[in-house]
Amino acid sequence: MNQAGTRRFRAYTSKHLDQLLQRAGLGDDERLKVRAVATVLPFRTNAYVVDELIDWSAAPDDPIYRLVFPQEDMLPAADVARLADLLKAEAPNAEVQAEANRVRAQLNPHPAGQMDLNVPRIGEEPVPGMQHKYSETVLIFPKQGQTCHAYCTYCFRWAQFVGDADLKFASDDIDQMVGYIRRHPEVTSVLITGGDAMIMGEPVIRRYIEPLLELEQLESIRIGTKALAYWPQRFTTDPDADDTLRLFERVVESGKNLAFMAHFSHPRELESPLVESAVKRILGSGATIRTQAPLIRSINDDPAVWSAMWRRQLRMGLIPYYMFVERDTGPQDYFAVPLARAYEIFRDAYASVSGLCRTVRGPSMSATPGKVCVDGVMEIAGEQVFVLHFIQARDPSLVGRPFFARYDPSAVWLTDLRPAFAERFPFEPADALLTV
């Protein structure tokens, strides 16, 4: 095994950022602007990503570099300039943070109603650290799992990582979480998410998983993670790797499906022998691995990238699952791909792979009313329209029903669209006032 497989985990944070940016060949002014962006959006990476995944000869245009390092034009130029001036003047940290918080407030830190519509309750009391958007599935946010081995620059959960308790979902009250699930027999699946569930050591994650094994109503336990891409050693050479695999085996032996929801954003993340070894160990435990990622401008907005990624995943025994649309939060304007182009990329990639890869769904928007899939662009009755349907919805009666939106080549999100052949979308109330 190479040296990267035996090294201990080493994180790089904002205090290391300037030194790393010099490695990318950025000048003084460029580095200052990137550091300004990093006061608003969180930065964290690690030695495996820095030494094994990034092609520094291609930085700052390398896709993996862009995946983890802030870019100066991710935020409005005026905001970046103000923050850069504060940093250059060595302003007090409280002043810098006040300005950073002002900018964050404009970035829709909690999209799709997750701070209110998704919060479950027992009686009148909210249950911290959980979300319940779709009837069959609840999300659990373990307190100890609200960070990652490295942060993606596009991450829609960026607000979890900026140190503001008011923006964070997290709890370690396992009994309350289990009690809520018992009160809701319609719940058949639990997703342990974050952050990254696999940032937790085996003794900690076991505390969350073991009580779930006693719930007969549960059919599946899902683990949301990018550890396979950012720190595959978690499943191979970390001190608790073997214990973690034994825990996975216990879940499968209990009769429940254990599914890894693995995030791979670019084919290079799959190339390391460490990833292949980690995948084999996880699959050997009886778990399944489903793959997903958003479509991100400047990182993977090319059908050849997606088809290569899906084909390699298939060879490794992984199940291509979702292509997401970049969510309406954080630096969405920087990363977003128009829905019309997103559909073309998905279609061309989908057409170039075998049927076994066509388990993948997309491009899908995780919007307030549910997961909306863009099925295509058609001309109907002389009008060009988007054809869409709900893969999942708050209102289960909407699932699978096609609906139509007027074609808009610049639209990047559901809220940019207007209904076609109807006064309102099917998820809107009858008295909704539309701007047409």
mmCIF file of N, CA and C in Angstrom, residues 339-340 343-344 347 373-389 402-409 411 417-422 425:
data_model
loop_
_atom_site.group_PDB
_atom_site.id
_atom_site.type_symbol
_atom_site.label_atom_id
_atom_site.label_comp_id
_atom_site.label_asym_id
_atom_site.label_seq_id
_atom_site.Cartn_x
_atom_site.Cartn_y
_atom_site.Cartn_z
ATOM 1 N N LEU A 339 -31.077 24.782 -16.395
ATOM 2 C CA LEU A 339 -31.791 23.508 -16.438
ATOM 3 C C LEU A 339 -31.799 22.902 -17.833
ATOM 4 N N ALA A 340 -31.913 23.744 -18.857
ATOM 5 C CA ALA A 340 -31.907 23.218 -20.222
ATOM 6 C C ALA A 340 -30.580 22.543 -20.538
ATOM 7 N N TYR A 343 -30.231 19.241 -18.514
ATOM 8 C CA TYR A 343 -30.928 18.122 -19.161
ATOM 9 C C TYR A 343 -30.104 17.574 -20.324
ATOM 10 N N GLU A 344 -29.512 18.455 -21.137
ATOM 11 C CA GLU A 344 -28.705 17.985 -22.260
ATOM 12 C C GLU A 344 -27.512 17.161 -21.790
ATOM 13 N N ARG A 347 -28.851 13.797 -20.552
ATOM 14 C CA ARG A 347 -29.312 12.976 -21.683
ATOM 15 C C ARG A 347 -28.146 12.392 -22.456
ATOM 16 N N CYS A 373 -37.676 16.239 -11.139
ATOM 17 C CA CYS A 373 -36.779 15.768 -12.191
ATOM 18 C C CYS A 373 -37.129 16.454 -13.507
ATOM 19 N N VAL A 374 -36.110 16.916 -14.215
ATOM 20 C CA VAL A 374 -36.301 17.493 -15.544
ATOM 21 C C VAL A 374 -36.224 16.356 -16.555
ATOM 22 N N ASP A 375 -37.384 15.993 -17.116
ATOM 23 C CA ASP A 375 -37.446 14.848 -18.025
ATOM 24 C C ASP A 375 -37.117 15.210 -19.463
ATOM 25 N N GLY A 376 -37.237 16.486 -19.818
ATOM 26 C CA GLY A 376 -36.914 16.843 -21.183
ATOM 27 C C GLY A 376 -37.466 18.187 -21.580
ATOM 28 N N VAL A 377 -37.188 18.546 -22.824
ATOM 29 C CA VAL A 377 -37.710 19.757 -23.447
ATOM 30 C C VAL A 377 -38.465 19.320 -24.700
ATOM 31 N N MET A 378 -39.727 19.768 -24.821
ATOM 32 C CA MET A 378 -40.564 19.362 -25.942
ATOM 33 C C MET A 378 -41.334 20.558 -26.479
ATOM 34 N N GLU A 379 -41.832 20.405 -27.694
ATOM 35 C CA GLU A 379 -42.785 21.366 -28.238
ATOM 36 C C GLU A 379 -44.165 20.725 -28.212
ATOM 37 N N ILE A 380 -45.080 21.341 -27.492
ATOM 38 C CA ILE A 380 -46.447 20.841 -27.354
ATOM 39 C C ILE A 380 -47.402 21.973 -27.711
ATOM 40 N N ALA A 381 -48.306 21.692 -28.634
ATOM 41 C CA ALA A 381 -49.293 22.685 -29.064
ATOM 42 C C ALA A 381 -48.610 23.997 -29.462
ATOM 43 N N GLY A 382 -47.463 23.863 -30.126
ATOM 44 C CA GLY A 382 -46.762 25.031 -30.604
ATOM 45 C C GLY A 382 -45.954 25.770 -29.554
ATOM 46 N N GLU A 383 -45.900 25.260 -28.333
ATOM 47 C CA GLU A 383 -45.155 25.928 -27.263
ATOM 48 C C GLU A 383 -44.021 25.028 -26.786
ATOM 49 N N GLN A 384 -42.836 25.607 -26.635
ATOM 50 C CA GLN A 384 -41.699 24.861 -26.112
ATOM 51 C C GLN A 384 -41.783 24.836 -24.597
ATOM 52 N N VAL A 385 -41.667 23.643 -24.002
ATOM 53 C CA VAL A 385 -41.879 23.489 -22.560
ATOM 54 C C VAL A 385 -40.865 22.520 -21.974
ATOM 55 N N PHE A 386 -40.649 22.673 -20.672
ATOM 56 C CA PHE A 386 -39.971 21.647 -19.881
ATOM 57 C C PHE A 386 -41.001 20.621 -19.448
ATOM 58 N N VAL A 387 -40.620 19.345 -19.540
ATOM 59 C CA VAL A 387 -41.429 18.266 -18.983
ATOM 60 C C VAL A 387 -40.768 17.841 -17.680
ATOM 61 N N LEU A 388 -41.538 17.830 -16.583
ATOM 62 C CA LEU A 388 -40.986 17.536 -15.267
ATOM 63 C C LEU A 388 -41.876 16.543 -14.528
ATOM 64 N N HIS A 389 -41.316 15.901 -13.510
ATOM 65 C CA HIS A 389 -42.147 15.100 -12.607
ATOM 66 C C HIS A 389 -41.479 15.046 -11.241
ATOM 67 N N PRO A 402 -46.522 13.821 -14.303
ATOM 68 C CA PRO A 402 -45.826 14.819 -15.115
ATOM 69 C C PRO A 402 -46.520 16.175 -15.035
ATOM 70 N N PHE A 403 -45.727 17.230 -15.163
ATOM 71 C CA PHE A 403 -46.279 18.567 -15.307
ATOM 72 C C PHE A 403 -45.336 19.374 -16.189
ATOM 73 N N PHE A 404 -45.780 20.557 -16.572
ATOM 74 C CA PHE A 404 -45.080 21.298 -17.610
ATOM 75 C C PHE A 404 -44.779 22.717 -17.155
ATOM 76 N N ALA A 405 -43.643 23.217 -17.627
ATOM 77 C CA ALA A 405 -43.245 24.599 -17.364
ATOM 78 C C ALA A 405 -42.824 25.242 -18.678
ATOM 79 N N ARG A 406 -43.066 26.531 -18.774
ATOM 80 C CA ARG A 406 -42.621 27.249 -19.960
ATOM 81 C C ARG A 406 -41.102 27.151 -20.091
ATOM 82 N N TYR A 407 -40.660 26.953 -21.299
ATOM 83 C CA TYR A 407 -39.219 26.854 -21.534
ATOM 84 C C TYR A 407 -38.543 28.189 -21.244
ATOM 85 N N ASP A 408 -37.480 28.131 -20.481
ATOM 86 C CA ASP A 408 -36.703 29.319 -20.149
ATOM 87 C C ASP A 408 -35.236 28.904 -20.182
ATOM 88 N N PRO A 409 -34.480 29.331 -21.181
ATOM 89 C CA PRO A 409 -33.085 28.865 -21.304
ATOM 90 C C PRO A 409 -32.181 29.327 -20.184
ATOM 91 N N ALA A 411 -33.246 29.598 -16.867
ATOM 92 C CA ALA A 411 -33.720 29.105 -15.568
ATOM 93 C C ALA A 411 -32.734 28.112 -14.970
ATOM 94 N N LEU A 417 -39.152 29.017 -12.885
ATOM 95 C CA LEU A 417 -40.059 28.511 -13.911
ATOM 96 C C LEU A 417 -41.484 29.020 -13.708
ATOM 97 N N ARG A 418 -42.239 29.061 -14.807
ATOM 98 C CA ARG A 418 -43.655 29.418 -14.791
ATOM 99 C C ARG A 418 -44.454 28.297 -15.438
ATOM 100 N N PRO A 419 -45.656 28.035 -14.957
ATOM 101 C CA PRO A 419 -46.428 26.896 -15.466
ATOM 102 C C PRO A 419 -46.830 27.074 -16.929
ATOM 103 N N ALA A 420 -46.911 25.967 -17.618
ATOM 104 C CA ALA A 420 -47.419 25.940 -18.986
ATOM 105 C C ALA A 420 -48.734 25.165 -18.994
ATOM 106 N N PHE A 421 -49.682 25.636 -19.809
ATOM 107 C CA PHE A 421 -50.990 24.984 -19.993
ATOM 108 C C PHE A 421 -51.825 24.967 -18.719
ATOM 109 N N ALA A 422 -51.474 25.793 -17.747
ATOM 110 C CA ALA A 422 -52.217 25.847 -16.487
ATOM 111 C C ALA A 422 -51.925 27.182 -15.816
ATOM 112 N N PHE A 425 -48.777 25.617 -10.891
ATOM 113 C CA PHE A 425 -48.184 24.290 -10.813
ATOM 114 C C PHE A 425 -49.024 23.410 -9.890
#
